[in-house]
Amino acid sequence: MGSATSRDRLMKLLEPVALASGLDLEDVTVTPAGKRRLLRVVVDRDGGVSLDDVAEVSQAVSEALDAGDVMGGSPYVLEVSSPGVDRPLTEPRHWRRAVRRLVKADLRDGTSVEGRIVATDETGVEFDVAGTPRRVEYEDLTRGRVQVEFRRFDDAEDDGEDGDEG
């Protein structure tokens, strides 16, 4: 079930299910897990995915799988989640959802750029690279990764509630 054809069949079956729940289907993987298989379904949307969203789409995905034979007759475990911070940014919607985040982006010319995403539009991404604006078109990007920050940009201004001075 790990073949590209099987993955394509799962994507084709589950994409409308995710869309009906207001979500984008980001990925589907099937991996062996003992005598069973683990079916991982990754969904996302602008503004993020709540636990209620995951529960709703999990039920809908389960019903769609039960109604067809795409998983065959052997048992499987269904896991539905949102993408983690390590998910590569490859689609315009991924870049849009990372606005205000610090990102390292690989470019087609072999170089990279690291900066905070300020804005995105239909054709590219606007970065703040150490205080200097830099625009990169999607066609020049290969992929990006959100950088883990221990103090998020949103937390940059001290609200005085944590007891520190400053």
mmCIF file of C-alpha atoms in Angstrom:
data_model
loop_
_atom_site.group_PDB
_atom_site.id
_atom_site.type_symbol
_atom_site.label_atom_id
_atom_site.label_comp_id
_atom_site.label_asym_id
_atom_site.label_seq_id
_atom_site.Cartn_x
_atom_site.Cartn_y
_atom_site.Cartn_z
ATOM 1 C CA MET A 1 0.000 0.000 0.000
ATOM 2 C CA GLY A 2 3.024 2.257 0.096
ATOM 3 C CA SER A 3 3.150 2.731 -3.674
ATOM 4 C CA ALA A 4 2.565 6.065 -5.355
ATOM 5 C CA THR A 5 -0.539 4.667 -7.034
ATOM 6 C CA SER A 6 -2.108 3.781 -3.675
ATOM 7 C CA ARG A 7 -1.179 7.177 -2.254
ATOM 8 C CA ASP A 8 -2.716 8.855 -5.291
ATOM 9 C CA ARG A 9 -5.920 6.837 -4.816
ATOM 10 C CA LEU A 10 -6.074 7.852 -1.147
ATOM 11 C CA MET A 11 -5.438 11.510 -1.982
ATOM 12 C CA LYS A 12 -8.161 11.439 -4.642
ATOM 13 C CA LEU A 13 -10.626 9.833 -2.211
ATOM 14 C CA LEU A 14 -9.819 11.978 0.825
ATOM 15 C CA GLU A 15 -9.231 15.426 -0.696
ATOM 16 C CA PRO A 16 -12.965 16.135 -1.160
ATOM 17 C CA VAL A 17 -13.611 14.831 2.366
ATOM 18 C CA ALA A 18 -11.117 17.314 3.808
ATOM 19 C CA LEU A 19 -12.440 20.144 1.637
ATOM 20 C CA ALA A 20 -16.003 19.428 2.822
ATOM 21 C CA SER A 21 -14.726 20.044 6.358
ATOM 22 C CA GLY A 22 -13.099 23.309 5.281
ATOM 23 C CA LEU A 23 -9.582 21.845 5.347
ATOM 24 C CA ASP A 24 -6.759 21.264 2.884
ATOM 25 C CA LEU A 25 -5.452 17.714 2.582
ATOM 26 C CA GLU A 26 -1.688 18.165 2.905
ATOM 27 C CA ASP A 27 -0.440 14.588 2.923
ATOM 28 C CA VAL A 28 -1.377 10.917 3.225
ATOM 29 C CA THR A 29 1.073 8.169 4.182
ATOM 30 C CA VAL A 30 0.666 4.474 4.901
ATOM 31 C CA THR A 31 3.367 2.681 6.882
ATOM 32 C CA PRO A 32 3.562 -0.826 8.352
ATOM 33 C CA ALA A 33 2.901 -0.989 12.107
ATOM 34 C CA GLY A 34 3.207 -4.596 13.230
ATOM 35 C CA LYS A 35 0.294 -6.622 11.873
ATOM 36 C CA ARG A 36 -1.537 -3.438 10.975
ATOM 37 C CA ARG A 37 -0.817 -0.410 8.858
ATOM 38 C CA LEU A 38 -0.746 3.186 10.036
ATOM 39 C CA LEU A 39 -2.636 5.600 7.795
ATOM 40 C CA ARG A 40 -1.558 9.180 8.526
ATOM 41 C CA VAL A 41 -3.707 11.964 7.145
ATOM 42 C CA VAL A 42 -2.384 15.527 7.489
ATOM 43 C CA VAL A 43 -4.825 18.437 7.158
ATOM 44 C CA ASP A 44 -4.442 22.190 7.567
ATOM 45 C CA ARG A 45 -6.147 25.525 6.925
ATOM 46 C CA ASP A 46 -5.530 29.212 7.377
ATOM 47 C CA GLY A 47 -5.713 29.975 11.083
ATOM 48 C CA GLY A 48 -4.774 26.419 12.063
ATOM 49 C CA VAL A 49 -6.700 23.280 12.921
ATOM 50 C CA SER A 50 -8.475 22.730 16.241
ATOM 51 C CA LEU A 51 -9.052 19.415 18.018
ATOM 52 C CA ASP A 52 -12.718 19.670 17.064
ATOM 53 C CA ASP A 53 -11.688 20.036 13.413
ATOM 54 C CA VAL A 54 -9.497 16.941 13.689
ATOM 55 C CA ALA A 55 -12.310 14.951 15.321
ATOM 56 C CA GLU A 56 -14.794 16.010 12.637
ATOM 57 C CA VAL A 57 -12.548 15.209 9.689
ATOM 58 C CA SER A 58 -11.388 11.952 11.327
ATOM 59 C CA GLN A 59 -14.983 10.749 11.413
ATOM 60 C CA ALA A 60 -15.570 11.788 7.804
ATOM 61 C CA VAL A 61 -12.321 10.150 6.629
ATOM 62 C CA SER A 62 -13.201 6.947 8.479
ATOM 63 C CA GLU A 63 -16.633 6.843 6.839
ATOM 64 C CA ALA A 64 -15.138 7.429 3.374
ATOM 65 C CA LEU A 65 -12.578 4.663 3.904
ATOM 66 C CA ASP A 66 -15.243 2.243 5.208
ATOM 67 C CA ALA A 67 -17.431 2.930 2.163
ATOM 68 C CA GLY A 68 -14.678 1.948 -0.289
ATOM 69 C CA ASP A 69 -11.944 -0.629 -0.640
ATOM 70 C CA VAL A 70 -8.943 1.638 -1.085
ATOM 71 C CA MET A 71 -7.340 0.276 2.135
ATOM 72 C CA GLY A 72 -8.066 -3.346 1.260
ATOM 73 C CA GLY A 73 -9.152 -5.922 3.807
ATOM 74 C CA SER A 74 -6.270 -5.829 6.278
ATOM 75 C CA PRO A 75 -6.550 -3.765 9.479
ATOM 76 C CA TYR A 76 -5.184 -0.256 9.794
ATOM 77 C CA VAL A 77 -4.988 2.530 12.347
ATOM 78 C CA LEU A 78 -6.140 5.994 11.259
ATOM 79 C CA GLU A 79 -4.232 9.028 12.528
ATOM 80 C CA VAL A 80 -5.375 12.524 11.534
ATOM 81 C CA SER A 81 -3.282 15.537 12.489
ATOM 82 C CA SER A 82 -2.130 18.976 11.450
ATOM 83 C CA PRO A 83 1.361 19.482 10.033
ATOM 84 C CA GLY A 84 4.171 19.996 12.496
ATOM 85 C CA VAL A 85 6.610 22.872 12.541
ATOM 86 C CA ASP A 86 9.057 20.735 10.562
ATOM 87 C CA ARG A 87 6.742 20.486 7.533
ATOM 88 C CA PRO A 88 8.501 21.954 4.503
ATOM 89 C CA LEU A 89 6.936 25.041 2.967
ATOM 90 C CA THR A 90 6.411 24.181 -0.688
ATOM 91 C CA GLU A 91 3.001 25.561 -1.702
ATOM 92 C CA PRO A 92 1.858 29.205 -1.694
ATOM 93 C CA ARG A 93 -0.669 28.357 1.044
ATOM 94 C CA HIS A 94 2.181 27.050 3.260
ATOM 95 C CA TRP A 95 4.066 30.331 2.891
ATOM 96 C CA ARG A 96 0.861 32.318 3.576
ATOM 97 C CA ARG A 97 0.264 30.374 6.781
ATOM 98 C CA ALA A 98 3.814 31.145 7.933
ATOM 99 C CA VAL A 99 3.446 34.958 7.824
ATOM 100 C CA ARG A 100 5.235 36.516 10.836
ATOM 101 C CA ARG A 101 7.345 33.384 11.308
ATOM 102 C CA LEU A 102 11.109 33.165 10.923
ATOM 103 C CA VAL A 103 11.866 30.964 7.901
ATOM 104 C CA LYS A 104 14.934 29.635 6.132
ATOM 105 C CA ALA A 105 14.174 29.293 2.425
ATOM 106 C CA ASP A 106 16.196 27.367 -0.157
ATOM 107 C CA LEU A 107 16.338 28.992 -3.571
ATOM 108 C CA ARG A 108 16.623 27.363 -6.997
ATOM 109 C CA ASP A 109 20.030 28.983 -7.581
ATOM 110 C CA GLY A 110 21.481 27.015 -4.639
ATOM 111 C CA THR A 111 21.520 29.912 -2.172
ATOM 112 C CA SER A 112 19.203 30.453 0.766
ATOM 113 C CA VAL A 113 17.552 33.329 2.553
ATOM 114 C CA GLU A 114 16.616 33.492 6.226
ATOM 115 C CA GLY A 115 14.173 36.063 7.444
ATOM 116 C CA ARG A 116 10.753 36.747 8.813
ATOM 117 C CA ILE A 117 7.870 36.461 6.347
ATOM 118 C CA VAL A 118 6.178 39.841 6.204
ATOM 119 C CA ALA A 119 3.603 39.128 3.491
ATOM 120 C CA THR A 120 2.690 36.818 0.637
ATOM 121 C CA ASP A 121 0.624 37.191 -2.507
ATOM 122 C CA GLU A 122 -0.193 35.212 -5.656
ATOM 123 C CA THR A 123 3.374 35.357 -6.976
ATOM 124 C CA GLY A 124 5.795 35.422 -4.055
ATOM 125 C CA VAL A 125 6.953 36.074 -0.515
ATOM 126 C CA GLU A 126 8.176 39.269 1.114
ATOM 127 C CA PHE A 127 10.865 38.655 3.759
ATOM 128 C CA ASP A 128 12.392 40.932 6.360
ATOM 129 C CA VAL A 129 16.056 39.907 6.358
ATOM 130 C CA ALA A 130 17.781 41.667 9.273
ATOM 131 C CA GLY A 131 15.688 44.787 8.729
ATOM 132 C CA THR A 132 16.008 44.755 4.938
ATOM 133 C CA PRO A 133 13.009 43.827 2.782
ATOM 134 C CA ARG A 134 13.579 41.080 0.212
ATOM 135 C CA ARG A 135 11.043 39.701 -2.209
ATOM 136 C CA VAL A 136 11.344 36.175 -3.604
ATOM 137 C CA GLU A 137 9.024 34.807 -6.276
ATOM 138 C CA TYR A 138 7.525 31.325 -5.727
ATOM 139 C CA GLU A 139 9.195 30.139 -8.934
ATOM 140 C CA ASP A 140 12.587 30.921 -7.323
ATOM 141 C CA LEU A 141 11.817 29.020 -4.090
ATOM 142 C CA THR A 142 12.346 25.292 -3.713
ATOM 143 C CA ARG A 143 11.263 24.895 -0.085
ATOM 144 C CA GLY A 144 11.371 26.568 3.262
ATOM 145 C CA ARG A 145 11.456 25.588 6.904
ATOM 146 C CA VAL A 146 10.016 27.480 9.834
ATOM 147 C CA GLN A 147 12.803 28.123 12.338
ATOM 148 C CA VAL A 148 12.090 27.248 15.940
ATOM 149 C CA GLU A 149 12.122 30.352 18.110
ATOM 150 C CA PHE A 150 12.160 30.250 21.878
ATOM 151 C CA ARG A 151 10.781 33.769 21.976
ATOM 152 C CA ARG A 152 8.263 34.293 19.200
ATOM 153 C CA PHE A 153 7.968 37.556 17.296
ATOM 154 C CA ASP A 154 4.493 37.960 18.844
ATOM 155 C CA ASP A 155 6.157 38.016 22.284
ATOM 156 C CA ALA A 156 8.758 40.657 21.392
ATOM 157 C CA GLU A 157 7.159 43.410 23.429
ATOM 158 C CA ASP A 158 7.292 42.871 27.166
ATOM 159 C CA ASP A 159 3.820 42.925 28.641
ATOM 160 C CA GLY A 160 5.113 43.110 32.223
ATOM 161 C CA GLU A 161 3.023 40.119 33.319
ATOM 162 C CA ASP A 162 5.838 37.605 33.708
ATOM 163 C CA GLY A 163 7.622 39.414 36.524
ATOM 164 C CA ASP A 164 10.746 40.421 34.638
ATOM 165 C CA GLU A 165 11.725 44.011 34.352
ATOM 166 C CA GLY A 166 12.109 45.609 30.962
#
